[in-house]
XYZ file of C-alpha atoms in Angstrom:
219
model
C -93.245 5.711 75.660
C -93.404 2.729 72.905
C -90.656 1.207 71.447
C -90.751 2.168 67.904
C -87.572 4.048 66.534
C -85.354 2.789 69.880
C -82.728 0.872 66.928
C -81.252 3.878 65.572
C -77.633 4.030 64.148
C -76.069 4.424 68.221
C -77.475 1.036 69.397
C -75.215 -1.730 70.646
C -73.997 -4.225 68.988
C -75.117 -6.376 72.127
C -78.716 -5.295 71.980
C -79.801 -5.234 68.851
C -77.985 -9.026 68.550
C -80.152 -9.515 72.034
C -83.621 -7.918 69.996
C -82.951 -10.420 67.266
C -82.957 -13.467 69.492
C -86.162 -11.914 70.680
C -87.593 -12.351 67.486
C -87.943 -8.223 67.181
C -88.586 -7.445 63.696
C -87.543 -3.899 64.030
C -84.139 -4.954 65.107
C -84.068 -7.720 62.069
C -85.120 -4.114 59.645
C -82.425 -2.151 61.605
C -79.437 -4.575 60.696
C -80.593 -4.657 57.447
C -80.713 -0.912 57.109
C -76.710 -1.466 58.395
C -75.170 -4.010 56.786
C -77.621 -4.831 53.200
C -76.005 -2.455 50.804
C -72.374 -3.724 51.874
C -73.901 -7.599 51.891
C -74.877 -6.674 48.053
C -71.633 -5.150 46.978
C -69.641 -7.969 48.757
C -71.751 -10.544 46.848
C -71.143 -8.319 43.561
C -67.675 -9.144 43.532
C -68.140 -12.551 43.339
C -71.104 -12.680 41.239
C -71.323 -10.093 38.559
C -74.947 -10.530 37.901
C -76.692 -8.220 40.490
C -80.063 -9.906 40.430
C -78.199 -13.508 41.498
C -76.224 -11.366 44.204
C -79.423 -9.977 45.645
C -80.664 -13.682 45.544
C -77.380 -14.234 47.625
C -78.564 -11.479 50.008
C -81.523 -12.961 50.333
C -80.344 -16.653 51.191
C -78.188 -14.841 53.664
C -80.670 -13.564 55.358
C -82.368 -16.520 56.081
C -79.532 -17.744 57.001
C -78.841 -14.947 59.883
C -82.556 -15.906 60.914
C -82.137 -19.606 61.164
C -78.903 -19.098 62.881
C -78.755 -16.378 65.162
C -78.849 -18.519 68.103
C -75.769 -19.826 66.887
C -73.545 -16.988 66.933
C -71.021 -17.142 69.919
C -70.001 -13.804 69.245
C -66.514 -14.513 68.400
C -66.149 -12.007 65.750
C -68.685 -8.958 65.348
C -71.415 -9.575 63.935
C -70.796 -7.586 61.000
C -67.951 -9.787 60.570
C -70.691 -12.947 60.886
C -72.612 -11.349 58.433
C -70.671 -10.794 55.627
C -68.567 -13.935 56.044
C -72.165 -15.750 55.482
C -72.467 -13.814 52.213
C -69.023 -14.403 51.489
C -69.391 -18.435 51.689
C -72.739 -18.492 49.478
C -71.561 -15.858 47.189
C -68.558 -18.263 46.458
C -70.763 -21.699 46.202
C -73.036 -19.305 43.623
C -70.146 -18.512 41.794
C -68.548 -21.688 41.266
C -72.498 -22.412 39.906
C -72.669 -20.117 37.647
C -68.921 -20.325 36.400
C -70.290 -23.977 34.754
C -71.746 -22.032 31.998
C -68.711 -20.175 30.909
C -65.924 -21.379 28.751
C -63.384 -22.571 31.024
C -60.725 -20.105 29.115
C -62.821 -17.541 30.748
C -61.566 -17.773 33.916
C -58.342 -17.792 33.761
C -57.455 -14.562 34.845
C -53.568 -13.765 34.561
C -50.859 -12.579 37.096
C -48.557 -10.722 34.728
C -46.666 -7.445 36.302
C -49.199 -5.289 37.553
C -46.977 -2.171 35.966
C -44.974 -2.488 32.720
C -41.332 -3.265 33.292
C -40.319 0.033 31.585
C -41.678 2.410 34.192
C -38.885 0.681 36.343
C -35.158 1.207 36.503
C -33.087 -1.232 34.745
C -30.931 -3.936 36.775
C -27.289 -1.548 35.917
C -28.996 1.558 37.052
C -27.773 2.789 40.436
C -31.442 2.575 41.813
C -32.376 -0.347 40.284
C -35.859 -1.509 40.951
C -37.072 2.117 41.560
C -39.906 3.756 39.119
C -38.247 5.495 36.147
C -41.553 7.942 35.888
C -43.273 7.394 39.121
C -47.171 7.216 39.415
C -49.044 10.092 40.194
C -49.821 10.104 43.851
C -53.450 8.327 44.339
C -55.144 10.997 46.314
C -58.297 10.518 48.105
C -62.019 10.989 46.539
C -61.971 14.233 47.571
C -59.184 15.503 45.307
C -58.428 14.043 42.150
C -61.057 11.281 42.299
C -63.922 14.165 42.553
C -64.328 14.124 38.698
C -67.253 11.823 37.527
C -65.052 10.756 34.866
C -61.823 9.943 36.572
C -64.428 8.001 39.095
C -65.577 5.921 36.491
C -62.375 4.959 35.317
C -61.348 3.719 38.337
C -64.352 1.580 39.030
C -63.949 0.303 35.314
C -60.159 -0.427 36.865
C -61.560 -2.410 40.312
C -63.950 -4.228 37.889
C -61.003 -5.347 35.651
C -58.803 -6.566 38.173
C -58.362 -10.533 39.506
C -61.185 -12.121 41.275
C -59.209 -12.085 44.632
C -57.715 -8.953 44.579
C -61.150 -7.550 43.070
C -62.874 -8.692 46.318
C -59.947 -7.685 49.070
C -59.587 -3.968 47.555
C -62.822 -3.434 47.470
C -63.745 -4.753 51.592
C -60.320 -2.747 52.657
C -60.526 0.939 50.018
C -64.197 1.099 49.629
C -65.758 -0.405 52.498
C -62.992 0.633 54.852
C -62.715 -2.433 56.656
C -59.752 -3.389 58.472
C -56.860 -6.154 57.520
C -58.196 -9.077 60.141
C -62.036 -8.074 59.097
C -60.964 -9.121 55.434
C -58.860 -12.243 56.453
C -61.423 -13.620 58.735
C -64.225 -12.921 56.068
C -62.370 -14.054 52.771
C -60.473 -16.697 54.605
C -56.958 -15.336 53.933
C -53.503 -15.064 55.828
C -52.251 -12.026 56.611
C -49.718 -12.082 54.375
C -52.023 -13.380 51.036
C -54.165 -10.323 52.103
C -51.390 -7.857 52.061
C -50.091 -9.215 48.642
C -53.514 -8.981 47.148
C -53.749 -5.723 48.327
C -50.507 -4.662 46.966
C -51.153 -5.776 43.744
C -54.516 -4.259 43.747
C -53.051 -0.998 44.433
C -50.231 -0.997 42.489
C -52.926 -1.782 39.279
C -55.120 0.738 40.037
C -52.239 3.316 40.709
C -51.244 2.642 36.998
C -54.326 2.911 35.407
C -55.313 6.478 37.572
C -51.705 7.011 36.909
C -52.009 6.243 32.725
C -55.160 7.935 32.763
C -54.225 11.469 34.896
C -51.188 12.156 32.487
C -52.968 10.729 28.928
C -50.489 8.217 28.841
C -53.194 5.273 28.304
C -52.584 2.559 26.110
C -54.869 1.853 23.161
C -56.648 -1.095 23.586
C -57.135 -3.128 20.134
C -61.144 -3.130 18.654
């Protein structure tokens, strides 16, 4: 029996990273078939432009190639792989920021939710939400309209660089808290702020948006 389709989605970690020092180009198409769509969307949130992020893919890629003998294996290899996207999606980014008004970049850290949804500091649960959020349900419940999908993305794609790039690896990639610190290059506890505040954002705006209580933006 030959060898062709023996990478499917089942095969080890350990032998497809032991095909690749082989020089196997199925194994090189099989990670790619893996781990290229969340490469591009990792390099997407540092690079808005998605013909420069696929040129970030690309770089990668070389760079897995050229340095595959290198990998010790201390973190997955998925892990490997993004965090080499990661680094030249950030270098590309600080490259391309040069072009743009340096009042572009500031990006603000106001409250992520209007004081007023909160109780005030005499109330007897100070702190608490006045009118809570509407629970954030999963994409299979309220997030199943194509509209109310949109408006979240629009939502991600509004928030802070940082917390852009850690809700996005942990709520639509899935990945775990030490896969996005080890990736990103964050503590623990910066992660679980970001996060927060990512959250709580997009809470409001599903929140503003699910009982037409959105606020009109000015022309």
């Amino acid at each position: 029996m030959g060898d062709a389709g023996r990478y499917g989605p089942a095969v080890s970690e350990l032998e497809l990273l032991g095909a690749l020092r082989r020089g196997d180009e199925r194994a090189f198409t099989t990670l790619v078939e893996l781990h290229g769509a969340s490469m591009l969307r990792l390099a997407r949130v540092y690079v808005r432009d998605r013909a420069v992020a696929e040129e970030v893919v690309q770089e990668a890629w070389l760079g897995v190639l050229r340095g595959i003998e290198r990998f010790e294996g201390r973190s997955s290899l998925r892990t490997w792989l993004h965090r080499i996207v990661a680094n030249l999606a950030r270098t590309r980014a600080v490259r391309e920021a040069r072009s743009v008004p340096f009042s572009a970049l500031v990006e603000g850290e106001g409250p992520s939710v209007p004081p007023e949804r909160f109780r005030g500091p005499d109330d007897r649960w100070a702190g608490h939400w006045a009118t809570p959020p509407q629970p954030w349900g999963r994409p299979d419940q309220e997030l199943l309209s194509a509209e109310t999908h949109a408006r979240l993305v629009a939502a991600i794609d509004a928030l802070p660089a940082a917390q852009r790039r850690v809700i996005v690896l942990r709520d639509v990639e899935g990945w775990s808290a030490p896969e996005v610190c080890n990736v990103l290059e964050l503590s623990e506890t910066n992660q679980r702020v970001l996060l927060h505040r990512a959250r709580t954002k997009l809470r409001q705006a599903l929140d503003d948006y699910l009982t037409g209580d959105e606020r009109v933006k000015p022309p």
